[in-house]
């Protein structure tokens, strides 16, 4: 069954163009030109991914992303016309999984959509023998997509869950930001100036109740990467 993707952009030409490319890849597309229209779709339909423009009248894409994350775990890709890193960081902090800056190449967006859907399905369809990962006070259920820290439930995005899973599976070893980026996003190119992993790690620590100065679980090995001790 084809995945269903929500596209929200008040620039009709862009929304229509994205729809054409998505449909050409075999996806079912639900297209909205306003945030209010999108809210009804989000609450009513079963979606597999959302593409949200940041600048929307009445309600921003950030607010839509926040609304999605109160009840859904599917991937969210933000479209932003700005190049300021604050836009990207804000979106990631609210639970977005990726961002694309306008103007963009449609084929690049399609590649990111496919990468997000592959990762999302991979972390929701695990083999039975890999159902649980126990790492100190952390527990990840790879079948139900649930995570707890010291028996306290955490609400994680698919990207956060993927990063935490990799660190737990590699516990005792340092995993570089580049390795994490390639493993989670499935992309080869990684810029040293890319703040994506840093933002997700910070958000993970906040949800885990971690201290930045003395984290119990996710340790920063400066200049190398991140690790969770044995």
mmCIF file of C-alpha atoms in Angstrom, residues 7-227:
data_model
loop_
_atom_site.group_PDB
_atom_site.id
_atom_site.type_symbol
_atom_site.label_atom_id
_atom_site.label_comp_id
_atom_site.label_asym_id
_atom_site.label_seq_id
_atom_site.Cartn_x
_atom_site.Cartn_y
_atom_site.Cartn_z
ATOM 1 C CA UNK A 7 2.027 18.632 1.825
ATOM 2 C CA UNK A 8 1.263 22.033 3.368
ATOM 3 C CA UNK A 9 2.347 25.198 1.562
ATOM 4 C CA UNK A 10 0.391 28.395 0.860
ATOM 5 C CA UNK A 11 2.432 28.900 -2.324
ATOM 6 C CA UNK A 12 0.203 26.882 -4.623
ATOM 7 C CA UNK A 13 2.830 26.493 -7.345
ATOM 8 C CA UNK A 14 5.234 24.859 -4.893
ATOM 9 C CA UNK A 15 2.576 22.622 -3.312
ATOM 10 C CA UNK A 16 1.386 21.543 -6.750
ATOM 11 C CA UNK A 17 4.945 20.860 -7.940
ATOM 12 C CA UNK A 18 5.743 18.747 -4.862
ATOM 13 C CA UNK A 19 2.491 16.846 -5.380
ATOM 14 C CA UNK A 20 3.431 16.031 -8.975
ATOM 15 C CA UNK A 21 6.822 14.631 -7.977
ATOM 16 C CA UNK A 22 5.443 12.660 -5.021
ATOM 17 C CA UNK A 23 2.645 11.195 -7.122
ATOM 18 C CA UNK A 24 5.232 10.299 -9.759
ATOM 19 C CA UNK A 25 7.037 8.240 -7.112
ATOM 20 C CA UNK A 26 3.825 6.387 -6.309
ATOM 21 C CA UNK A 27 2.885 8.163 -3.065
ATOM 22 C CA UNK A 28 -0.633 9.218 -2.138
ATOM 23 C CA UNK A 29 -0.681 12.967 -1.540
ATOM 24 C CA UNK A 30 -2.922 15.077 0.668
ATOM 25 C CA UNK A 31 -2.326 18.730 -0.205
ATOM 26 C CA UNK A 32 -3.289 21.753 1.875
ATOM 27 C CA UNK A 33 -2.759 25.449 1.197
ATOM 28 C CA UNK A 34 -3.428 26.593 4.786
ATOM 29 C CA UNK A 35 -2.580 25.513 8.322
ATOM 30 C CA UNK A 36 -6.234 25.329 9.371
ATOM 31 C CA UNK A 37 -7.023 22.982 6.512
ATOM 32 C CA UNK A 38 -3.971 20.902 7.449
ATOM 33 C CA UNK A 39 -5.057 20.599 11.090
ATOM 34 C CA UNK A 40 -8.240 18.819 10.042
ATOM 35 C CA UNK A 41 -6.272 16.406 7.843
ATOM 36 C CA UNK A 42 -3.718 15.696 10.586
ATOM 37 C CA UNK A 43 -6.432 14.848 13.100
ATOM 38 C CA UNK A 44 -8.529 12.821 10.654
ATOM 39 C CA UNK A 45 -6.203 10.929 8.321
ATOM 40 C CA UNK A 46 -3.566 8.238 8.751
ATOM 41 C CA UNK A 47 -0.360 9.780 7.446
ATOM 42 C CA UNK A 48 3.138 8.428 6.916
ATOM 43 C CA UNK A 49 5.029 11.731 6.509
ATOM 44 C CA UNK A 50 4.356 15.479 6.495
ATOM 45 C CA UNK A 51 6.082 18.242 4.503
ATOM 46 C CA UNK A 52 5.379 21.603 6.138
ATOM 47 C CA UNK A 53 6.230 25.091 4.958
ATOM 48 C CA UNK A 54 7.472 27.249 7.844
ATOM 49 C CA UNK A 55 5.834 30.498 6.721
ATOM 50 C CA UNK A 56 2.084 29.924 6.717
ATOM 51 C CA UNK A 57 -0.667 32.501 7.319
ATOM 52 C CA UNK A 58 -2.473 32.257 10.642
ATOM 53 C CA UNK A 59 -0.311 29.459 12.037
ATOM 54 C CA UNK A 60 3.323 28.684 11.334
ATOM 55 C CA UNK A 61 4.705 25.368 10.207
ATOM 56 C CA UNK A 62 6.442 25.188 13.579
ATOM 57 C CA UNK A 63 3.067 25.238 15.336
ATOM 58 C CA UNK A 64 1.759 22.563 12.995
ATOM 59 C CA UNK A 65 4.814 20.430 13.758
ATOM 60 C CA UNK A 66 4.212 20.880 17.484
ATOM 61 C CA UNK A 67 0.591 19.795 17.013
ATOM 62 C CA UNK A 68 1.675 16.679 15.103
ATOM 63 C CA UNK A 69 4.144 15.700 17.796
ATOM 64 C CA UNK A 70 1.471 15.731 20.515
ATOM 65 C CA UNK A 71 -0.005 12.564 18.997
ATOM 66 C CA UNK A 72 2.004 11.215 16.054
ATOM 67 C CA UNK A 73 5.530 9.881 15.438
ATOM 68 C CA UNK A 74 5.743 9.903 11.643
ATOM 69 C CA UNK A 75 8.552 11.960 10.036
ATOM 70 C CA UNK A 76 8.189 15.709 9.464
ATOM 71 C CA UNK A 77 10.214 17.644 6.866
ATOM 72 C CA UNK A 78 10.187 21.446 7.125
ATOM 73 C CA UNK A 79 10.442 23.747 4.099
ATOM 74 C CA UNK A 80 12.024 27.094 4.919
ATOM 75 C CA UNK A 81 12.687 30.097 2.699
ATOM 76 C CA UNK A 82 15.219 31.386 5.218
ATOM 77 C CA UNK A 83 18.808 30.292 5.573
ATOM 78 C CA UNK A 84 19.162 31.314 9.220
ATOM 79 C CA UNK A 85 20.203 28.381 11.402
ATOM 80 C CA UNK A 86 17.673 29.498 14.040
ATOM 81 C CA UNK A 87 14.808 28.375 11.771
ATOM 82 C CA UNK A 88 16.389 24.982 11.329
ATOM 83 C CA UNK A 89 17.171 24.598 15.022
ATOM 84 C CA UNK A 90 13.654 25.657 16.018
ATOM 85 C CA UNK A 91 12.116 23.091 13.710
ATOM 86 C CA UNK A 92 14.357 20.285 14.922
ATOM 87 C CA UNK A 93 13.758 21.209 18.548
ATOM 88 C CA UNK A 94 9.991 20.971 18.001
ATOM 89 C CA UNK A 95 10.311 17.470 16.614
ATOM 90 C CA UNK A 96 10.983 17.911 12.897
ATOM 91 C CA UNK A 97 13.215 15.252 11.378
ATOM 92 C CA UNK A 98 14.718 17.189 8.488
ATOM 93 C CA UNK A 99 14.555 20.515 6.668
ATOM 94 C CA UNK A 100 14.933 21.708 3.080
ATOM 95 C CA UNK A 101 15.715 25.303 2.177
ATOM 96 C CA UNK A 102 13.827 27.037 -0.638
ATOM 97 C CA UNK A 103 14.474 27.187 -3.489
ATOM 98 C CA UNK A 104 15.109 23.452 -3.605
ATOM 99 C CA UNK A 105 15.592 20.789 -6.253
ATOM 100 C CA UNK A 106 12.515 18.532 -6.330
ATOM 101 C CA UNK A 107 14.719 15.458 -6.726
ATOM 102 C CA UNK A 108 16.611 16.401 -3.561
ATOM 103 C CA UNK A 109 13.327 16.632 -1.664
ATOM 104 C CA UNK A 110 12.264 13.245 -3.047
ATOM 105 C CA UNK A 111 15.539 11.721 -1.860
ATOM 106 C CA UNK A 112 14.962 13.086 1.635
ATOM 107 C CA UNK A 113 11.373 11.826 1.673
ATOM 108 C CA UNK A 114 12.530 8.322 0.708
ATOM 109 C CA UNK A 115 15.296 8.363 3.317
ATOM 110 C CA UNK A 116 12.877 9.405 6.077
ATOM 111 C CA UNK A 117 10.299 6.779 5.115
ATOM 112 C CA UNK A 118 12.944 4.036 4.925
ATOM 113 C CA UNK A 119 14.193 4.900 8.392
ATOM 114 C CA UNK A 120 10.695 5.220 9.811
ATOM 115 C CA UNK A 121 9.661 1.796 8.498
ATOM 116 C CA UNK A 122 12.942 0.225 9.554
ATOM 117 C CA UNK A 123 12.512 1.297 13.155
ATOM 118 C CA UNK A 124 8.889 0.187 13.262
ATOM 119 C CA UNK A 125 9.380 -3.262 11.722
ATOM 120 C CA UNK A 126 12.076 -4.986 13.747
ATOM 121 C CA UNK A 127 12.857 -8.670 14.064
ATOM 122 C CA UNK A 128 11.392 -10.275 17.237
ATOM 123 C CA UNK A 129 14.794 -11.138 18.694
ATOM 124 C CA UNK A 130 15.728 -7.445 18.642
ATOM 125 C CA UNK A 131 12.566 -6.316 20.388
ATOM 126 C CA UNK A 132 14.208 -4.739 23.453
ATOM 127 C CA UNK A 133 17.427 -2.854 24.037
ATOM 128 C CA UNK A 134 18.398 -2.409 27.679
ATOM 129 C CA UNK A 135 21.162 0.053 28.427
ATOM 130 C CA UNK A 136 21.532 0.924 32.096
ATOM 131 C CA UNK A 137 18.349 2.759 33.013
ATOM 132 C CA UNK A 138 17.345 3.085 29.353
ATOM 133 C CA UNK A 139 14.899 0.729 27.655
ATOM 134 C CA UNK A 140 14.020 0.854 23.972
ATOM 135 C CA UNK A 141 11.233 -1.311 22.570
ATOM 136 C CA UNK A 142 11.900 -1.652 18.850
ATOM 137 C CA UNK A 143 8.494 -3.145 18.163
ATOM 138 C CA UNK A 144 6.250 -0.647 19.943
ATOM 139 C CA UNK A 145 8.610 2.307 19.380
ATOM 140 C CA UNK A 146 8.543 3.100 23.122
ATOM 141 C CA UNK A 147 11.426 4.390 25.214
ATOM 142 C CA UNK A 148 11.833 4.812 28.961
ATOM 143 C CA UNK A 149 14.527 6.213 31.212
ATOM 144 C CA UNK A 150 14.493 4.828 34.772
ATOM 145 C CA UNK A 151 10.948 3.521 34.054
ATOM 146 C CA UNK A 152 9.798 7.012 33.023
ATOM 147 C CA UNK A 153 8.254 7.085 29.511
ATOM 148 C CA UNK A 154 9.798 9.429 26.962
ATOM 149 C CA UNK A 155 8.040 10.746 23.875
ATOM 150 C CA UNK A 156 10.656 10.603 21.119
ATOM 151 C CA UNK A 157 10.487 11.479 17.444
ATOM 152 C CA UNK A 158 11.543 8.747 14.988
ATOM 153 C CA UNK A 159 14.864 10.528 14.487
ATOM 154 C CA UNK A 160 15.542 10.818 18.227
ATOM 155 C CA UNK A 161 14.650 7.152 18.691
ATOM 156 C CA UNK A 162 16.996 6.173 15.842
ATOM 157 C CA UNK A 163 19.913 8.166 17.293
ATOM 158 C CA UNK A 164 19.378 6.737 20.785
ATOM 159 C CA UNK A 165 19.126 3.225 19.413
ATOM 160 C CA UNK A 166 22.437 3.530 17.573
ATOM 161 C CA UNK A 167 24.207 4.922 20.650
ATOM 162 C CA UNK A 168 22.779 2.149 22.847
ATOM 163 C CA UNK A 169 23.736 -0.569 20.373
ATOM 164 C CA UNK A 170 27.251 0.897 20.172
ATOM 165 C CA UNK A 171 27.494 1.533 23.940
ATOM 166 C CA UNK A 172 31.035 1.786 25.154
ATOM 167 C CA UNK A 173 32.182 3.106 21.757
ATOM 168 C CA UNK A 174 32.314 6.657 20.432
ATOM 169 C CA UNK A 175 30.036 7.343 17.467
ATOM 170 C CA UNK A 176 30.897 10.414 15.429
ATOM 171 C CA UNK A 177 28.275 12.950 14.346
ATOM 172 C CA UNK A 178 29.089 12.005 10.760
ATOM 173 C CA UNK A 179 28.391 8.301 11.446
ATOM 174 C CA UNK A 180 25.099 9.160 13.138
ATOM 175 C CA UNK A 181 24.047 11.411 10.273
ATOM 176 C CA UNK A 182 24.808 8.791 7.639
ATOM 177 C CA UNK A 183 23.141 5.984 9.622
ATOM 178 C CA UNK A 184 19.956 7.918 10.398
ATOM 179 C CA UNK A 185 19.491 9.991 7.234
ATOM 180 C CA UNK A 186 21.083 7.569 4.800
ATOM 181 C CA UNK A 187 23.036 10.356 3.106
ATOM 182 C CA UNK A 188 26.743 10.345 2.317
ATOM 183 C CA UNK A 189 27.351 14.095 2.357
ATOM 184 C CA UNK A 190 27.925 15.606 5.786
ATOM 185 C CA UNK A 191 29.156 19.139 6.468
ATOM 186 C CA UNK A 192 31.166 19.874 9.600
ATOM 187 C CA UNK A 193 28.958 22.966 10.020
ATOM 188 C CA UNK A 194 25.805 20.838 10.105
ATOM 189 C CA UNK A 195 24.124 21.355 13.497
ATOM 190 C CA UNK A 196 21.429 18.710 12.974
ATOM 191 C CA UNK A 197 22.955 16.022 15.213
ATOM 192 C CA UNK A 198 23.903 18.539 17.912
ATOM 193 C CA UNK A 199 20.332 19.799 18.126
ATOM 194 C CA UNK A 200 18.865 16.296 18.301
ATOM 195 C CA UNK A 201 21.337 15.252 21.002
ATOM 196 C CA UNK A 202 20.441 18.340 23.041
ATOM 197 C CA UNK A 203 16.750 17.599 22.672
ATOM 198 C CA UNK A 204 17.301 13.963 23.673
ATOM 199 C CA UNK A 205 19.150 15.039 26.796
ATOM 200 C CA UNK A 206 16.328 17.391 27.732
ATOM 201 C CA UNK A 207 13.770 14.608 27.411
ATOM 202 C CA UNK A 208 15.985 12.286 29.448
ATOM 203 C CA UNK A 209 16.429 14.917 32.166
ATOM 204 C CA UNK A 210 20.157 15.015 31.496
ATOM 205 C CA UNK A 211 22.497 17.691 32.784
ATOM 206 C CA UNK A 212 24.466 19.397 30.017
ATOM 207 C CA UNK A 213 27.560 19.759 32.225
ATOM 208 C CA UNK A 214 27.480 16.231 33.641
ATOM 209 C CA UNK A 215 25.211 13.965 31.557
ATOM 210 C CA UNK A 216 24.634 10.469 32.919
ATOM 211 C CA UNK A 217 23.908 8.738 29.633
ATOM 212 C CA UNK A 218 24.885 10.543 26.433
ATOM 213 C CA UNK A 219 28.476 11.733 26.858
ATOM 214 C CA UNK A 220 30.192 14.140 24.478
ATOM 215 C CA UNK A 221 33.726 13.187 23.485
ATOM 216 C CA UNK A 222 34.909 16.577 22.272
ATOM 217 C CA UNK A 223 36.207 16.594 18.733
ATOM 218 C CA UNK A 224 35.224 12.957 18.234
ATOM 219 C CA UNK A 225 31.508 12.304 18.814
ATOM 220 C CA UNK A 226 29.074 10.850 21.348
ATOM 221 C CA UNK A 227 28.904 7.705 23.450
#
